[in-house]
C-alpha positions as a LaTeX table, in Angstrom:
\begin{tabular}{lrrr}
\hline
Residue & $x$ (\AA) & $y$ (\AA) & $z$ (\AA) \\
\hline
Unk1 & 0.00 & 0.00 & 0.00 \\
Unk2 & 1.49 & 3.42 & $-1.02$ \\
Unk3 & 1.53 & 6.19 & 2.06 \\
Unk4 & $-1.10$ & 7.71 & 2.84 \\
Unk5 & 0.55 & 11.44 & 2.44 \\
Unk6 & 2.16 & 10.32 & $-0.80$ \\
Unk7 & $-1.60$ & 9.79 & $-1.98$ \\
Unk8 & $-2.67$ & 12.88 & $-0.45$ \\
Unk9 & $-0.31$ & 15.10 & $-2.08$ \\
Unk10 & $-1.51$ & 13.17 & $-5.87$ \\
Unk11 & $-5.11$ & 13.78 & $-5.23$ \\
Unk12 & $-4.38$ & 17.62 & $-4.19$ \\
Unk13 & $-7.86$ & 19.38 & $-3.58$ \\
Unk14 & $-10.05$ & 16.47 & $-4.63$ \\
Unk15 & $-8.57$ & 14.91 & $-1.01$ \\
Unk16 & $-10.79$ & 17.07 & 1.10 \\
Unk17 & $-13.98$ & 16.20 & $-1.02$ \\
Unk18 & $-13.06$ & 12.13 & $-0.61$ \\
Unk19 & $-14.61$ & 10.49 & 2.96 \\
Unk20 & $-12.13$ & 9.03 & 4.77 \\
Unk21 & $-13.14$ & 5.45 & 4.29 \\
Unk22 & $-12.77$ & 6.46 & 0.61 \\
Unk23 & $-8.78$ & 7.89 & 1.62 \\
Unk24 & $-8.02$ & 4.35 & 3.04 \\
Unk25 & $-9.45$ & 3.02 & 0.10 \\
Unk26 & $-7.23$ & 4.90 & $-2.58$ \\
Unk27 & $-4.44$ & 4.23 & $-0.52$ \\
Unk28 & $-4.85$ & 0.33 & $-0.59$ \\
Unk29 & $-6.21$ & 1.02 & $-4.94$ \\
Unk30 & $-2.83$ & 2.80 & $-5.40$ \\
Unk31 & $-0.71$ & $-0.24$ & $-4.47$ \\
Unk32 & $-2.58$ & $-2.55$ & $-5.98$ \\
Unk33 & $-2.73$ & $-0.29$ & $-9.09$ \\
Unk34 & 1.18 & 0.13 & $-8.62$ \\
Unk35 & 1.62 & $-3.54$ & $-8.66$ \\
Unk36 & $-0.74$ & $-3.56$ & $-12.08$ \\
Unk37 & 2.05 & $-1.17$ & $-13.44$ \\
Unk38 & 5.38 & $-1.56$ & $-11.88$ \\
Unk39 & 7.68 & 0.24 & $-14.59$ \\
Unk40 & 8.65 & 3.73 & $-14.10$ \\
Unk41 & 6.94 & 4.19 & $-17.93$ \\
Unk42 & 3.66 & 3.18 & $-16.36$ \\
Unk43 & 3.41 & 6.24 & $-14.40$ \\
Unk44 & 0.43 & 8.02 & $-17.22$ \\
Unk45 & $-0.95$ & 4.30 & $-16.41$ \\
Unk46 & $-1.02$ & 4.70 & $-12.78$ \\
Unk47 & $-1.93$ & 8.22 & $-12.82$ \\
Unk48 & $-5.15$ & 7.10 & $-15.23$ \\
Unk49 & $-6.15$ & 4.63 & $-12.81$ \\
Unk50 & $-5.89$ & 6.64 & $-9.74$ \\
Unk51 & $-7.65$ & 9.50 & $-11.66$ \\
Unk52 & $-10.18$ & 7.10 & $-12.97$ \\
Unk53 & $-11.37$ & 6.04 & $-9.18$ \\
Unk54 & $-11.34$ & 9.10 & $-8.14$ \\
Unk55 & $-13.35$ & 10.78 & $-10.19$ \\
Unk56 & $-15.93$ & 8.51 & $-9.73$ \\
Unk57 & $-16.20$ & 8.98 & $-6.22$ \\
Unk58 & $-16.80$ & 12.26 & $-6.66$ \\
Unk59 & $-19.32$ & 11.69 & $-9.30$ \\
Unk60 & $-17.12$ & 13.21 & $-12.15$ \\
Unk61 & $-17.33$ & 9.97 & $-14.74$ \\
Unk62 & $-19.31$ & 6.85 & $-14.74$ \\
Unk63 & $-18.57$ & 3.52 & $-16.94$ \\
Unk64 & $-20.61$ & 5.22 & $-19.28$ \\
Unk65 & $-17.80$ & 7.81 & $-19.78$ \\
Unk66 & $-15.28$ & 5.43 & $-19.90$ \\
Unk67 & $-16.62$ & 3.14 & $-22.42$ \\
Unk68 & $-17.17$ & 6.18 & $-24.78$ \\
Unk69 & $-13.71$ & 6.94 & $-24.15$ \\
Unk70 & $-12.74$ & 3.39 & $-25.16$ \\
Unk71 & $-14.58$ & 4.06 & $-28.41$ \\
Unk72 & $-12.91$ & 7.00 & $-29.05$ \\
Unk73 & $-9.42$ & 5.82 & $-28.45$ \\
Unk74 & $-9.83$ & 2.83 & $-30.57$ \\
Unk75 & $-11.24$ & 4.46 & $-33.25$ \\
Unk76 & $-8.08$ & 6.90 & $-33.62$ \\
Unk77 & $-5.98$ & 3.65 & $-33.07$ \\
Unk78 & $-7.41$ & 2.83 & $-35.77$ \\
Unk79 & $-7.00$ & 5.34 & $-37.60$ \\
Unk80 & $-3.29$ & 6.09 & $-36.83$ \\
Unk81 & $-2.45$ & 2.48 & $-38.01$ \\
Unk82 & $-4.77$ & 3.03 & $-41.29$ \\
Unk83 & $-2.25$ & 5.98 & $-42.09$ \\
Unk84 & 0.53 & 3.98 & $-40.62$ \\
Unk85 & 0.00 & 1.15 & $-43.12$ \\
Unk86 & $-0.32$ & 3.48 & $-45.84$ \\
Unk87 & 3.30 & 5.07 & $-45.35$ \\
Unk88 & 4.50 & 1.67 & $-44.87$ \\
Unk89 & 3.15 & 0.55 & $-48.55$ \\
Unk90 & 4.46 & 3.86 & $-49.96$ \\
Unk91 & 7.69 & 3.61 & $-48.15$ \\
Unk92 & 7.66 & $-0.19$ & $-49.50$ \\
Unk93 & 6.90 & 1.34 & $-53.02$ \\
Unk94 & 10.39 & 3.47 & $-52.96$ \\
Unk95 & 12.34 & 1.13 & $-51.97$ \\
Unk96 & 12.70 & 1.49 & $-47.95$ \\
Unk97 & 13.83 & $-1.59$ & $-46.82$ \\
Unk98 & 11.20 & $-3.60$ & $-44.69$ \\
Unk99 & 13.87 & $-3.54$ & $-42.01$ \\
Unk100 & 14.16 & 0.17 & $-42.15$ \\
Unk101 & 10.00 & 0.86 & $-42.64$ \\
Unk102 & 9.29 & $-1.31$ & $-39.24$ \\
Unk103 & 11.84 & 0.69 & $-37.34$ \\
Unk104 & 10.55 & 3.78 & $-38.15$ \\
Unk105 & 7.16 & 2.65 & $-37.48$ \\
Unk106 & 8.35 & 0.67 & $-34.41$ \\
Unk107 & 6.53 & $-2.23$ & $-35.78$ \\
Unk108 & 7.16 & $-6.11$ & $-36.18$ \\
Unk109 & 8.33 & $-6.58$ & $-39.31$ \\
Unk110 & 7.75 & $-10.12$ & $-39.95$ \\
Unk111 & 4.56 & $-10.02$ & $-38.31$ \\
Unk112 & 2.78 & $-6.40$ & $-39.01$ \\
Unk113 & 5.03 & $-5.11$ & $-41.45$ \\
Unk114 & 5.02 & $-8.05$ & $-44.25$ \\
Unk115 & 0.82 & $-8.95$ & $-43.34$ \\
Unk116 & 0.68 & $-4.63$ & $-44.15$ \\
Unk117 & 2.36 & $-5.32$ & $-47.62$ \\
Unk118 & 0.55 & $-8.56$ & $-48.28$ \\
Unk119 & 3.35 & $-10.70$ & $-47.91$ \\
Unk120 & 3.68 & $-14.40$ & $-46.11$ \\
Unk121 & 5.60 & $-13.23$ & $-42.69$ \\
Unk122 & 8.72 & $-15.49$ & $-42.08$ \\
\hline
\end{tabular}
């Protein structure tokens, strides 16, 4: 479990709006939560998921909100890797190596890359 006045100084104002049974309970979230994501990378992760329970306390999102933010994200995902495949095939088109394209892209190559250009991976 994280300490208590390390979670106190994340939640700054919204603090003083949580009950105290809802205090302890962050406290005990964040270390399971820091468990969930142990890198040091994870920290927009942990941050999310902290933010995420908090809000809700306070009445600030519901599941609804958060599924229509799933939606959303996926559909620019999906977008983003539309466009991505689309350099890919013109980069392929020039003469980029495959090698080269998937770094750039920071995508498999003989996975993503070659299924992207419509060739067996291997």
């Amino acid at each position: 479990m994280a300490e208590l006045h390390e979670i106190q100084a994340w939640a700054g104002p919204a603090w003083d709006e949580l009950t105290p049974e809802r205090r302890d309970q962050l406290a005990h979230i964040a270390g399971d939560v820091a468990e969930r994501y142990p890198d040091p990378d994870d920290q927009p992760l942990r941050d999310a998921a902290l933010s995420a329970a908090v809000q809700y306390w306070l009445g600030e999102t519901s599941l609804e909100d958060a599924a229509a933010e799933l939606i959303r994200t996926r559909q620019a995902e999906a977008a983003a890797r539309a466009a991505a495949r689309q350099l890919a095939i013109l980069a392929a088109a020039e003469g980029i190596s495959e090698t080269r394209i998937a770094d750039r892209l920071g995508v498999q190559r003989a996975k993503t890359l070659r299924t992207w250009l419509g060739k067996r991976h291997g």
